[in-house]
């Protein structure tokens, strides 16, 4: 069983989440529900949970301040939030799980499943997320968190050659020859990176435009990347690729 704590200043939100967990996630035991940040801190210290469902915006003490007061994070963290698109991208860059209010049952089930498979939330993930929330006008960072079975790797965007779809997973290929497989579909990665000099040129590939060495046009168009890998360009995406570079 996973010991869970819910911390949210809205009693209705706490009750609904606890009900959804009891109905759809029998492997989760809600050992404490708190509508006060200070009580939430004490509950974490008393129960040593496996997972904490935490609201960010709360009176007196927000979610980040609560976590700082707790000290070291020895649990998996799932933020429960009503934030906008900017905030959701911040979560994705840091690879910290979140649930958007009103909570969708299937997304809750998936979040719990991810917690079961992965390690605890790393301090670096939380710090990356905190910086984005404290500087909402700041461009998204030059690094992205890539979760894997034993933890999280932070990778510089400039070191990503391309990403390849693998069913509901995405494989990242890096300049040093390393590969990272993450449990996110390519469409989610596309949503994050196409604002940062990346382009999806094929249903299976998202590439870093900075690493293109050659573009070969024709019936079977393709690009040659800086590692000499050739990647096909779909007919539908060829014009988008040419527009990004202003090619004739």
PDB file of N, CA, C and O in Angstrom, residues 14-58:
ATOM      1  N   UNK A  14     -10.411  18.377  -1.020  1.00  0.00           N
ATOM      2  CA  UNK A  14      -9.804  17.294  -0.243  1.00  0.00           C
ATOM      3  C   UNK A  14     -10.726  16.081  -0.207  1.00  0.00           C
ATOM      4  O   UNK A  14     -10.308  14.947  -0.463  1.00  0.00           O
ATOM      5  N   UNK A  15     -12.005  16.319   0.107  1.00  0.00           N
ATOM      6  CA  UNK A  15     -12.957  15.220   0.199  1.00  0.00           C
ATOM      7  C   UNK A  15     -13.152  14.493  -1.119  1.00  0.00           C
ATOM      8  O   UNK A  15     -13.231  13.259  -1.146  1.00  0.00           O
ATOM      9  N   UNK A  16     -13.217  15.253  -2.208  1.00  0.00           N
ATOM     10  CA  UNK A  16     -13.426  14.639  -3.513  1.00  0.00           C
ATOM     11  C   UNK A  16     -12.222  13.802  -3.931  1.00  0.00           C
ATOM     12  O   UNK A  16     -12.384  12.690  -4.449  1.00  0.00           O
ATOM     13  N   UNK A  17     -11.020  14.321  -3.696  1.00  0.00           N
ATOM     14  CA  UNK A  17      -9.821  13.562  -4.062  1.00  0.00           C
ATOM     15  C   UNK A  17      -9.720  12.282  -3.237  1.00  0.00           C
ATOM     16  O   UNK A  17      -9.399  11.212  -3.773  1.00  0.00           O
ATOM     17  N   UNK A  18     -10.007  12.377  -1.948  1.00  0.00           N
ATOM     18  CA  UNK A  18      -9.965  11.186  -1.098  1.00  0.00           C
ATOM     19  C   UNK A  18     -10.978  10.142  -1.578  1.00  0.00           C
ATOM     20  O   UNK A  18     -10.691   8.938  -1.595  1.00  0.00           O
ATOM     21  N   UNK A  19     -12.165  10.593  -1.982  1.00  0.00           N
ATOM     22  CA  UNK A  19     -13.192   9.681  -2.490  1.00  0.00           C
ATOM     23  C   UNK A  19     -12.739   9.015  -3.780  1.00  0.00           C
ATOM     24  O   UNK A  19     -12.890   7.796  -3.954  1.00  0.00           O
ATOM     25  N   UNK A  20     -12.177   9.806  -4.700  1.00  0.00           N
ATOM     26  CA  UNK A  20     -11.714   9.245  -5.984  1.00  0.00           C
ATOM     27  C   UNK A  20     -10.618   8.194  -5.743  1.00  0.00           C
ATOM     28  O   UNK A  20     -10.576   7.158  -6.416  1.00  0.00           O
ATOM     29  N   UNK A  21      -9.725   8.478  -4.811  1.00  0.00           N
ATOM     30  CA  UNK A  21      -8.648   7.528  -4.520  1.00  0.00           C
ATOM     31  C   UNK A  21      -9.209   6.228  -3.956  1.00  0.00           C
ATOM     32  O   UNK A  21      -8.779   5.130  -4.347  1.00  0.00           O
ATOM     33  N   UNK A  22     -10.170   6.329  -3.052  1.00  0.00           N
ATOM     34  CA  UNK A  22     -10.749   5.116  -2.459  1.00  0.00           C
ATOM     35  C   UNK A  22     -11.505   4.297  -3.493  1.00  0.00           C
ATOM     36  O   UNK A  22     -11.532   3.059  -3.431  1.00  0.00           O
ATOM     37  N   UNK A  23     -12.105   4.966  -4.473  1.00  0.00           N
ATOM     38  CA  UNK A  23     -12.902   4.278  -5.486  1.00  0.00           C
ATOM     39  C   UNK A  23     -12.058   3.659  -6.594  1.00  0.00           C
ATOM     40  O   UNK A  23     -12.379   2.579  -7.095  1.00  0.00           O
ATOM     41  N   UNK A  24     -10.981   4.367  -6.979  1.00  0.00           N
ATOM     42  CA  UNK A  24     -10.255   3.976  -8.191  1.00  0.00           C
ATOM     43  C   UNK A  24      -8.795   3.597  -7.976  1.00  0.00           C
ATOM     44  O   UNK A  24      -8.173   3.056  -8.889  1.00  0.00           O
ATOM     45  N   UNK A  25      -8.260   3.854  -6.789  1.00  0.00           N
ATOM     46  CA  UNK A  25      -6.854   3.535  -6.523  1.00  0.00           C
ATOM     47  C   UNK A  25      -6.757   2.783  -5.191  1.00  0.00           C
ATOM     48  O   UNK A  25      -6.315   3.356  -4.173  1.00  0.00           O
ATOM     49  N   UNK A  26      -7.175   1.529  -5.163  1.00  0.00           N
ATOM     50  CA  UNK A  26      -7.208   0.777  -3.903  1.00  0.00           C
ATOM     51  C   UNK A  26      -5.830   0.565  -3.280  1.00  0.00           C
ATOM     52  O   UNK A  26      -5.743   0.232  -2.086  1.00  0.00           O
ATOM     53  N   UNK A  27      -4.772   0.758  -4.077  1.00  0.00           N
ATOM     54  CA  UNK A  27      -3.413   0.596  -3.547  1.00  0.00           C
ATOM     55  C   UNK A  27      -2.953   1.813  -2.746  1.00  0.00           C
ATOM     56  O   UNK A  27      -1.851   1.824  -2.196  1.00  0.00           O
ATOM     57  N   UNK A  28      -3.800   2.849  -2.680  1.00  0.00           N
ATOM     58  CA  UNK A  28      -3.465   4.077  -1.959  1.00  0.00           C
ATOM     59  C   UNK A  28      -4.276   4.161  -0.672  1.00  0.00           C
ATOM     60  O   UNK A  28      -5.506   4.038  -0.690  1.00  0.00           O
ATOM     61  N   UNK A  29      -3.585   4.366   0.438  1.00  0.00           N
ATOM     62  CA  UNK A  29      -4.225   4.532   1.740  1.00  0.00           C
ATOM     63  C   UNK A  29      -4.031   5.979   2.198  1.00  0.00           C
ATOM     64  O   UNK A  29      -2.900   6.390   2.490  1.00  0.00           O
ATOM     65  N   UNK A  30      -5.104   6.755   2.210  1.00  0.00           N
ATOM     66  CA  UNK A  30      -5.021   8.160   2.633  1.00  0.00           C
ATOM     67  C   UNK A  30      -4.957   8.183   4.163  1.00  0.00           C
ATOM     68  O   UNK A  30      -5.969   7.983   4.844  1.00  0.00           O
ATOM     69  N   UNK A  31      -3.764   8.444   4.692  1.00  0.00           N
ATOM     70  CA  UNK A  31      -3.565   8.403   6.144  1.00  0.00           C
ATOM     71  C   UNK A  31      -3.860   9.747   6.807  1.00  0.00           C
ATOM     72  O   UNK A  31      -4.033   9.807   8.028  1.00  0.00           O
ATOM     73  N   UNK A  32      -3.912  10.836   6.013  1.00  0.00           N
ATOM     74  CA  UNK A  32      -4.223  12.155   6.573  1.00  0.00           C
ATOM     75  C   UNK A  32      -4.713  13.071   5.472  1.00  0.00           C
ATOM     76  O   UNK A  32      -4.222  13.026   4.339  1.00  0.00           O
ATOM     77  N   UNK A  33      -5.700  13.911   5.810  1.00  0.00           N
ATOM     78  CA  UNK A  33      -6.207  14.948   4.905  1.00  0.00           C
ATOM     79  C   UNK A  33      -6.157  16.269   5.656  1.00  0.00           C
ATOM     80  O   UNK A  33      -6.727  16.381   6.750  1.00  0.00           O
ATOM     81  N   UNK A  34      -5.494  17.266   5.086  1.00  0.00           N
ATOM     82  CA  UNK A  34      -5.263  18.528   5.798  1.00  0.00           C
ATOM     83  C   UNK A  34      -5.715  19.717   4.951  1.00  0.00           C
ATOM     84  O   UNK A  34      -5.427  19.779   3.751  1.00  0.00           O
ATOM     85  N   UNK A  35      -6.414  20.646   5.593  1.00  0.00           N
ATOM     86  CA  UNK A  35      -6.804  21.882   4.916  1.00  0.00           C
ATOM     87  C   UNK A  35      -6.011  23.067   5.462  1.00  0.00           C
ATOM     88  O   UNK A  35      -6.355  24.219   5.221  1.00  0.00           O
ATOM     89  N   UNK A  36      -4.939  22.770   6.179  1.00  0.00           N
ATOM     90  CA  UNK A  36      -4.088  23.781   6.788  1.00  0.00           C
ATOM     91  C   UNK A  36      -2.641  23.386   6.549  1.00  0.00           C
ATOM     92  O   UNK A  36      -2.239  22.241   6.783  1.00  0.00           O
ATOM     93  N   UNK A  37      -1.828  24.333   6.058  1.00  0.00           N
ATOM     94  CA  UNK A  37      -0.443  24.032   5.726  1.00  0.00           C
ATOM     95  C   UNK A  37       0.348  23.540   6.926  1.00  0.00           C
ATOM     96  O   UNK A  37       1.148  22.595   6.825  1.00  0.00           O
ATOM     97  N   UNK A  38       0.150  24.164   8.075  1.00  0.00           N
ATOM     98  CA  UNK A  38       0.910  23.770   9.270  1.00  0.00           C
ATOM     99  C   UNK A  38       0.572  22.342   9.690  1.00  0.00           C
ATOM    100  O   UNK A  38       1.453  21.571  10.085  1.00  0.00           O
ATOM    101  N   UNK A  39      -0.714  21.983   9.614  1.00  0.00           N
ATOM    102  CA  UNK A  39      -1.104  20.612   9.928  1.00  0.00           C
ATOM    103  C   UNK A  39      -0.557  19.642   8.880  1.00  0.00           C
ATOM    104  O   UNK A  39      -0.231  18.491   9.192  1.00  0.00           O
ATOM    105  N   UNK A  40      -0.463  20.133   7.658  1.00  0.00           N
ATOM    106  CA  UNK A  40       0.105  19.305   6.599  1.00  0.00           C
ATOM    107  C   UNK A  40       1.557  18.966   6.870  1.00  0.00           C
ATOM    108  O   UNK A  40       1.999  17.823   6.661  1.00  0.00           O
ATOM    109  N   UNK A  41       2.320  19.948   7.342  1.00  0.00           N
ATOM    110  CA  UNK A  41       3.725  19.708   7.690  1.00  0.00           C
ATOM    111  C   UNK A  41       3.824  18.639   8.772  1.00  0.00           C
ATOM    112  O   UNK A  41       4.622  17.702   8.672  1.00  0.00           O
ATOM    113  N   UNK A  42       3.016  18.786   9.814  1.00  0.00           N
ATOM    114  CA  UNK A  42       3.062  17.833  10.915  1.00  0.00           C
ATOM    115  C   UNK A  42       2.659  16.434  10.463  1.00  0.00           C
ATOM    116  O   UNK A  42       3.250  15.436  10.881  1.00  0.00           O
ATOM    117  N   UNK A  43       1.668  16.367   9.572  1.00  0.00           N
ATOM    118  CA  UNK A  43       1.226  15.067   9.069  1.00  0.00           C
ATOM    119  C   UNK A  43       2.340  14.375   8.292  1.00  0.00           C
ATOM    120  O   UNK A  43       2.550  13.160   8.424  1.00  0.00           O
ATOM    121  N   UNK A  44       3.075  15.139   7.489  1.00  0.00           N
ATOM    122  CA  UNK A  44       4.198  14.563   6.730  1.00  0.00           C
ATOM    123  C   UNK A  44       5.257  14.029   7.683  1.00  0.00           C
ATOM    124  O   UNK A  44       5.787  12.923   7.489  1.00  0.00           O
ATOM    125  N   UNK A  45       5.564  14.788   8.716  1.00  0.00           N
ATOM    126  CA  UNK A  45       6.583  14.360   9.674  1.00  0.00           C
ATOM    127  C   UNK A  45       6.115  13.143  10.476  1.00  0.00           C
ATOM    128  O   UNK A  45       6.915  12.257  10.800  1.00  0.00           O
ATOM    129  N   UNK A  46       4.825  13.091  10.786  1.00  0.00           N
ATOM    130  CA  UNK A  46       4.294  11.990  11.601  1.00  0.00           C
ATOM    131  C   UNK A  46       4.133  10.690  10.807  1.00  0.00           C
ATOM    132  O   UNK A  46       4.468   9.606  11.297  1.00  0.00           O
ATOM    133  N   UNK A  47       3.614  10.802   9.596  1.00  0.00           N
ATOM    134  CA  UNK A  47       3.244   9.605   8.845  1.00  0.00           C
ATOM    135  C   UNK A  47       4.295   9.133   7.845  1.00  0.00           C
ATOM    136  O   UNK A  47       4.220   8.012   7.366  1.00  0.00           O
ATOM    137  N   UNK A  48       5.241   9.992   7.484  1.00  0.00           N
ATOM    138  CA  UNK A  48       6.260   9.632   6.481  1.00  0.00           C
ATOM    139  C   UNK A  48       5.605   8.974   5.258  1.00  0.00           C
ATOM    140  O   UNK A  48       5.815   7.785   4.971  1.00  0.00           O
ATOM    141  N   UNK A  49       4.826   9.747   4.510  1.00  0.00           N
ATOM    142  CA  UNK A  49       4.040   9.178   3.407  1.00  0.00           C
ATOM    143  C   UNK A  49       4.898   8.777   2.209  1.00  0.00           C
ATOM    144  O   UNK A  49       6.052   9.206   2.068  1.00  0.00           O
ATOM    145  N   UNK A  50       4.299   7.960   1.363  1.00  0.00           N
ATOM    146  CA  UNK A  50       4.930   7.609   0.088  1.00  0.00           C
ATOM    147  C   UNK A  50       4.601   8.645  -0.974  1.00  0.00           C
ATOM    148  O   UNK A  50       5.369   8.832  -1.924  1.00  0.00           O
ATOM    149  N   UNK A  51       3.434   9.286  -0.821  1.00  0.00           N
ATOM    150  CA  UNK A  51       2.972  10.248  -1.821  1.00  0.00           C
ATOM    151  C   UNK A  51       2.202  11.372  -1.128  1.00  0.00           C
ATOM    152  O   UNK A  51       1.455  11.120  -0.183  1.00  0.00           O
ATOM    153  N   UNK A  52       2.437  12.592  -1.594  1.00  0.00           N
ATOM    154  CA  UNK A  52       1.711  13.751  -1.074  1.00  0.00           C
ATOM    155  C   UNK A  52       1.031  14.458  -2.240  1.00  0.00           C
ATOM    156  O   UNK A  52       1.673  14.807  -3.234  1.00  0.00           O
ATOM    157  N   UNK A  53      -0.282  14.630  -2.128  1.00  0.00           N
ATOM    158  CA  UNK A  53      -1.055  15.419  -3.085  1.00  0.00           C
ATOM    159  C   UNK A  53      -1.148  16.829  -2.500  1.00  0.00           C
ATOM    160  O   UNK A  53      -1.756  17.028  -1.444  1.00  0.00           O
ATOM    161  N   UNK A  54      -0.568  17.796  -3.184  1.00  0.00           N
ATOM    162  CA  UNK A  54      -0.371  19.120  -2.593  1.00  0.00           C
ATOM    163  C   UNK A  54      -0.879  20.240  -3.490  1.00  0.00           C
ATOM    164  O   UNK A  54      -0.505  20.324  -4.667  1.00  0.00           O
ATOM    165  N   UNK A  55      -1.708  21.114  -2.933  1.00  0.00           N
ATOM    166  CA  UNK A  55      -2.112  22.338  -3.632  1.00  0.00           C
ATOM    167  C   UNK A  55      -0.965  23.336  -3.521  1.00  0.00           C
ATOM    168  O   UNK A  55      -0.220  23.332  -2.535  1.00  0.00           O
ATOM    169  N   UNK A  56      -0.798  24.196  -4.517  1.00  0.00           N
ATOM    170  CA  UNK A  56       0.286  25.188  -4.466  1.00  0.00           C
ATOM    171  C   UNK A  56      -0.166  26.457  -3.767  1.00  0.00           C
ATOM    172  O   UNK A  56       0.472  26.924  -2.817  1.00  0.00           O
ATOM    173  N   UNK A  57      -1.270  27.022  -4.225  1.00  0.00           N
ATOM    174  CA  UNK A  57      -1.728  28.299  -3.673  1.00  0.00           C
ATOM    175  C   UNK A  57      -2.629  28.064  -2.468  1.00  0.00           C
ATOM    176  O   UNK A  57      -3.779  27.670  -2.603  1.00  0.00           O
ATOM    177  N   UNK A  58      -2.076  28.310  -1.283  1.00  0.00           N
ATOM    178  CA  UNK A  58      -2.837  28.186  -0.038  1.00  0.00           C
ATOM    179  C   UNK A  58      -2.531  29.398   0.834  1.00  0.00           C
ATOM    180  O   UNK A  58      -1.431  29.965   0.741  1.00  0.00           O
TER     181      UNK A  58
END
